PDB file of C-alpha atoms in Angstrom:
ATOM      1  CA  UNK A   1     -22.011   1.486   7.475  1.00 76.00           C
ATOM      2  CA  UNK A   2     -24.131   3.469   5.044  1.00 84.00           C
ATOM      3  CA  UNK A   3     -24.091   2.950   1.272  1.00 85.00           C
ATOM      4  CA  UNK A   4     -21.807   5.180  -0.741  1.00 87.00           C
ATOM      5  CA  UNK A   5     -23.608   8.165  -2.194  1.00 90.00           C
ATOM      6  CA  UNK A   6     -22.781   8.724  -5.874  1.00 89.00           C
ATOM      7  CA  UNK A   7     -23.295  12.477  -5.468  1.00 93.00           C
ATOM      8  CA  UNK A   8     -20.522  12.620  -2.895  1.00 94.00           C
ATOM      9  CA  UNK A   9     -18.238  10.675  -5.234  1.00 94.00           C
ATOM     10  CA  UNK A  10     -18.959  13.175  -8.011  1.00 95.00           C
ATOM     11  CA  UNK A  11     -18.236  16.055  -5.631  1.00 96.00           C
ATOM     12  CA  UNK A  12     -14.892  14.556  -4.597  1.00 96.00           C
ATOM     13  CA  UNK A  13     -14.062  13.926  -8.244  1.00 96.00           C
ATOM     14  CA  UNK A  14     -14.844  17.502  -9.345  1.00 96.00           C
ATOM     15  CA  UNK A  15     -12.936  19.143  -6.482  1.00 97.00           C
ATOM     16  CA  UNK A  16      -9.850  16.978  -7.033  1.00 96.00           C
ATOM     17  CA  UNK A  17     -10.019  17.523 -10.810  1.00 95.00           C
ATOM     18  CA  UNK A  18     -10.073  21.300 -10.368  1.00 96.00           C
ATOM     19  CA  UNK A  19      -7.187  21.213  -7.884  1.00 95.00           C
ATOM     20  CA  UNK A  20      -5.175  18.918 -10.177  1.00 93.00           C
ATOM     21  CA  UNK A  21      -5.847  21.145 -13.184  1.00 92.00           C
ATOM     22  CA  UNK A  22      -4.646  24.229 -11.268  1.00 93.00           C
ATOM     23  CA  UNK A  23      -1.490  22.482 -10.038  1.00 92.00           C
ATOM     24  CA  UNK A  24      -0.651  21.044 -13.453  1.00 89.00           C
ATOM     25  CA  UNK A  25      -1.267  24.418 -15.109  1.00 87.00           C
ATOM     26  CA  UNK A  26       1.352  26.056 -12.887  1.00 86.00           C
ATOM     27  CA  UNK A  27       3.940  23.247 -12.787  1.00 82.00           C
ATOM     28  CA  UNK A  28       3.539  21.200 -15.982  1.00 77.00           C
ATOM     29  CA  UNK A  29       7.100  21.684 -17.234  1.00 73.00           C
ATOM     30  CA  UNK A  30       8.582  20.473 -13.941  1.00 75.00           C
ATOM     31  CA  UNK A  31       6.386  17.407 -13.528  1.00 77.00           C
ATOM     32  CA  UNK A  32       7.260  13.789 -14.190  1.00 78.00           C
ATOM     33  CA  UNK A  33       5.584  11.848 -16.972  1.00 81.00           C
ATOM     34  CA  UNK A  34       2.454   9.907 -16.070  1.00 85.00           C
ATOM     35  CA  UNK A  35       3.002   6.146 -15.804  1.00 88.00           C
ATOM     36  CA  UNK A  36       1.060   4.170 -18.397  1.00 91.00           C
ATOM     37  CA  UNK A  37       1.091   1.222 -15.981  1.00 93.00           C
ATOM     38  CA  UNK A  38      -1.728   2.835 -13.999  1.00 92.00           C
ATOM     39  CA  UNK A  39      -4.183   1.827 -16.729  1.00 95.00           C
ATOM     40  CA  UNK A  40      -3.760  -1.984 -16.565  1.00 96.00           C
ATOM     41  CA  UNK A  41      -3.288  -1.909 -12.787  1.00 96.00           C
ATOM     42  CA  UNK A  42      -6.555  -0.103 -12.099  1.00 96.00           C
ATOM     43  CA  UNK A  43      -8.374  -2.168 -14.737  1.00 97.00           C
ATOM     44  CA  UNK A  44      -7.211  -5.378 -13.037  1.00 97.00           C
ATOM     45  CA  UNK A  45      -8.485  -4.037  -9.722  1.00 96.00           C
ATOM     46  CA  UNK A  46     -11.829  -3.239 -11.352  1.00 97.00           C
ATOM     47  CA  UNK A  47     -12.063  -6.709 -12.889  1.00 97.00           C
ATOM     48  CA  UNK A  48     -11.211  -8.311  -9.544  1.00 96.00           C
ATOM     49  CA  UNK A  49     -13.829  -6.311  -7.692  1.00 96.00           C
ATOM     50  CA  UNK A  50     -16.434  -6.980 -10.375  1.00 96.00           C
ATOM     51  CA  UNK A  51     -15.776 -10.712 -10.196  1.00 97.00           C
ATOM     52  CA  UNK A  52     -15.883 -10.626  -6.397  1.00 95.00           C
ATOM     53  CA  UNK A  53     -19.217  -8.837  -6.585  1.00 95.00           C
ATOM     54  CA  UNK A  54     -20.629 -11.406  -8.968  1.00 95.00           C
ATOM     55  CA  UNK A  55     -19.510 -14.336  -6.794  1.00 93.00           C
ATOM     56  CA  UNK A  56     -20.570 -12.685  -3.539  1.00 92.00           C
ATOM     57  CA  UNK A  57     -24.001 -11.830  -4.883  1.00 91.00           C
ATOM     58  CA  UNK A  58     -24.543 -15.458  -5.907  1.00 90.00           C
ATOM     59  CA  UNK A  59     -23.333 -16.730  -2.534  1.00 89.00           C
ATOM     60  CA  UNK A  60     -25.514 -14.323  -0.552  1.00 88.00           C
ATOM     61  CA  UNK A  61     -28.539 -15.277  -2.681  1.00 84.00           C
ATOM     62  CA  UNK A  62     -27.665 -18.945  -1.966  1.00 84.00           C
ATOM     63  CA  UNK A  63     -27.682 -19.977  -5.584  1.00 85.00           C
ATOM     64  CA  UNK A  64     -27.176 -23.693  -6.234  1.00 85.00           C
ATOM     65  CA  UNK A  65     -23.601 -25.018  -6.064  1.00 84.00           C
ATOM     66  CA  UNK A  66     -22.347 -22.093  -3.954  1.00 83.00           C
ATOM     67  CA  UNK A  67     -21.097 -22.135  -0.391  1.00 88.00           C
ATOM     68  CA  UNK A  68     -22.670 -19.796   2.143  1.00 85.00           C
ATOM     69  CA  UNK A  69     -20.637 -16.672   2.715  1.00 86.00           C
ATOM     70  CA  UNK A  70     -19.275 -15.652   6.111  1.00 89.00           C
ATOM     71  CA  UNK A  71     -20.678 -12.363   7.417  1.00 86.00           C
ATOM     72  CA  UNK A  72     -17.238 -11.016   8.364  1.00 92.00           C
ATOM     73  CA  UNK A  73     -15.918 -11.513   4.834  1.00 91.00           C
ATOM     74  CA  UNK A  74     -18.940  -9.660   3.454  1.00 91.00           C
ATOM     75  CA  UNK A  75     -18.231  -6.770   5.827  1.00 92.00           C
ATOM     76  CA  UNK A  76     -14.618  -6.704   4.656  1.00 94.00           C
ATOM     77  CA  UNK A  77     -15.693  -6.707   1.012  1.00 94.00           C
ATOM     78  CA  UNK A  78     -18.113  -3.858   1.689  1.00 93.00           C
ATOM     79  CA  UNK A  79     -15.318  -1.845   3.318  1.00 94.00           C
ATOM     80  CA  UNK A  80     -13.056  -2.585   0.347  1.00 95.00           C
ATOM     81  CA  UNK A  81     -15.775  -1.452  -2.034  1.00 95.00           C
ATOM     82  CA  UNK A  82     -16.334   1.805  -0.178  1.00 95.00           C
ATOM     83  CA  UNK A  83     -12.607   2.570  -0.042  1.00 95.00           C
ATOM     84  CA  UNK A  84     -12.136   1.681  -3.708  1.00 96.00           C
ATOM     85  CA  UNK A  85     -14.991   3.934  -4.778  1.00 96.00           C
ATOM     86  CA  UNK A  86     -13.462   6.939  -3.011  1.00 96.00           C
ATOM     87  CA  UNK A  87      -9.940   6.110  -4.193  1.00 96.00           C
ATOM     88  CA  UNK A  88     -11.236   5.787  -7.755  1.00 96.00           C
ATOM     89  CA  UNK A  89     -12.915   9.192  -7.440  1.00 97.00           C
ATOM     90  CA  UNK A  90      -9.738  10.833  -6.117  1.00 97.00           C
ATOM     91  CA  UNK A  91      -7.393   9.318  -8.697  1.00 96.00           C
ATOM     92  CA  UNK A  92      -9.959   9.757 -11.461  1.00 96.00           C
ATOM     93  CA  UNK A  93     -10.092  13.447 -10.556  1.00 96.00           C
ATOM     94  CA  UNK A  94      -6.300  13.684 -10.670  1.00 95.00           C
ATOM     95  CA  UNK A  95      -6.157  12.093 -14.096  1.00 95.00           C
ATOM     96  CA  UNK A  96      -9.089  14.162 -15.378  1.00 95.00           C
ATOM     97  CA  UNK A  97      -7.420  17.383 -14.242  1.00 93.00           C
ATOM     98  CA  UNK A  98      -4.234  16.349 -15.998  1.00 92.00           C
ATOM     99  CA  UNK A  99      -6.163  15.477 -19.168  1.00 92.00           C
ATOM    100  CA  UNK A 100      -8.053  18.796 -19.063  1.00 92.00           C
ATOM    101  CA  UNK A 101      -4.787  20.692 -19.105  1.00 90.00           C
ATOM    102  CA  UNK A 102      -3.028  18.602 -21.757  1.00 88.00           C
ATOM    103  CA  UNK A 103      -5.996  18.590 -24.156  1.00 85.00           C
ATOM    104  CA  UNK A 104      -5.039  22.107 -25.225  1.00 82.00           C
ATOM    105  CA  UNK A 105      -1.465  20.990 -26.034  1.00 80.00           C
ATOM    106  CA  UNK A 106      -2.228  18.134 -28.420  1.00 70.00           C
ATOM    107  CA  UNK A 107      -0.082  19.635 -31.180  1.00 72.00           C
ATOM    108  CA  UNK A 108       3.076  18.711 -29.200  1.00 79.00           C
ATOM    109  CA  UNK A 109       4.258  15.123 -28.903  1.00 74.00           C
ATOM    110  CA  UNK A 110       4.857  14.742 -25.153  1.00 76.00           C
ATOM    111  CA  UNK A 111       1.612  16.389 -23.990  1.00 77.00           C
ATOM    112  CA  UNK A 112      -0.291  14.335 -26.572  1.00 86.00           C
ATOM    113  CA  UNK A 113       1.011  11.073 -25.128  1.00 86.00           C
ATOM    114  CA  UNK A 114       0.347  12.407 -21.624  1.00 89.00           C
ATOM    115  CA  UNK A 115      -3.232  13.199 -22.635  1.00 91.00           C
ATOM    116  CA  UNK A 116      -3.847   9.638 -23.826  1.00 92.00           C
ATOM    117  CA  UNK A 117      -2.295   8.131 -20.687  1.00 93.00           C
ATOM    118  CA  UNK A 118      -4.350  10.453 -18.460  1.00 93.00           C
ATOM    119  CA  UNK A 119      -7.555   9.715 -20.375  1.00 95.00           C
ATOM    120  CA  UNK A 120      -6.969   5.958 -20.264  1.00 96.00           C
ATOM    121  CA  UNK A 121      -6.243   6.142 -16.554  1.00 96.00           C
ATOM    122  CA  UNK A 122      -9.400   8.195 -16.016  1.00 96.00           C
ATOM    123  CA  UNK A 123     -11.491   5.578 -17.840  1.00 97.00           C
ATOM    124  CA  UNK A 124      -9.890   2.835 -15.735  1.00 97.00           C
ATOM    125  CA  UNK A 125     -10.760   4.780 -12.563  1.00 97.00           C
ATOM    126  CA  UNK A 126     -14.375   5.095 -13.709  1.00 97.00           C
ATOM    127  CA  UNK A 127     -14.437   1.321 -14.255  1.00 97.00           C
ATOM    128  CA  UNK A 128     -13.064   0.859 -10.729  1.00 97.00           C
ATOM    129  CA  UNK A 129     -15.768   3.109  -9.288  1.00 97.00           C
ATOM    130  CA  UNK A 130     -18.481   1.156 -11.122  1.00 96.00           C
ATOM    131  CA  UNK A 131     -17.077  -2.184  -9.953  1.00 97.00           C
ATOM    132  CA  UNK A 132     -16.783  -0.906  -6.385  1.00 96.00           C
ATOM    133  CA  UNK A 133     -20.385   0.306  -6.355  1.00 96.00           C
ATOM    134  CA  UNK A 134     -21.498  -3.043  -7.765  1.00 96.00           C
ATOM    135  CA  UNK A 135     -19.520  -4.891  -5.063  1.00 95.00           C
ATOM    136  CA  UNK A 136     -21.070  -2.709  -2.392  1.00 94.00           C
ATOM    137  CA  UNK A 137     -24.526  -3.452  -3.809  1.00 93.00           C
ATOM    138  CA  UNK A 138     -23.748  -7.174  -3.918  1.00 92.00           C
ATOM    139  CA  UNK A 139     -22.875  -7.157  -0.210  1.00 90.00           C
ATOM    140  CA  UNK A 140     -26.369  -6.052   0.807  1.00 87.00           C
ATOM    141  CA  UNK A 141     -28.723  -8.466   2.520  1.00 80.00           C
ATOM    142  CA  UNK A 142     -31.524  -9.467   0.150  1.00 76.00           C
ATOM    143  CA  UNK A 143     -34.946  -7.948   0.806  1.00 78.00           C
ATOM    144  CA  UNK A 144     -36.656 -11.345   0.542  1.00 65.00           C
ATOM    145  CA  UNK A 145     -35.394 -12.863   3.771  1.00 54.00           C
ATOM    146  CA  UNK A 146     -38.463 -15.079   4.362  1.00 54.00           C
ATOM    147  CA  UNK A 147     -36.604 -18.104   2.974  1.00 54.00           C
ATOM    148  CA  UNK A 148     -33.671 -17.588   5.335  1.00 52.00           C
ATOM    149  CA  UNK A 149     -35.489 -17.360   8.665  1.00 50.00           C
ATOM    150  CA  UNK A 150     -34.144 -19.705  11.335  1.00 50.00           C
ATOM    151  CA  UNK A 151     -36.425 -22.540  12.389  1.00 43.00           C
TER     152      UNK A 151
END
């Protein structure tokens, strides 16, 4: 598995944001309201992945008072990180496209609240992407493997 390329994440984000903006522009009056619950949900996912990255990095580096980590669990965490980064880019693009459309309607009450929900959700998705990239980085084998050679 290759590391996630940030440029590809940005490309996915921009394409989805433009598609979302075009769809919202044509169908805004017929759409449902955005759920504010996406913000704490995605933030909790980002916090969980950030904590997992911190713990995994310490376990891979064999810091004192940590148990060695199983290779299969590291592979699973790396797959989770890669999937979370792309999911964060897709949903971040959706929320950014929604926010781009509603920013011009801030004088009305409903679009104003929609703008703040979309912006908060976008920020939470960016936090998820950052945590996922950190988790993916934490799952890498350290360069200094001289200390870990078998006898």
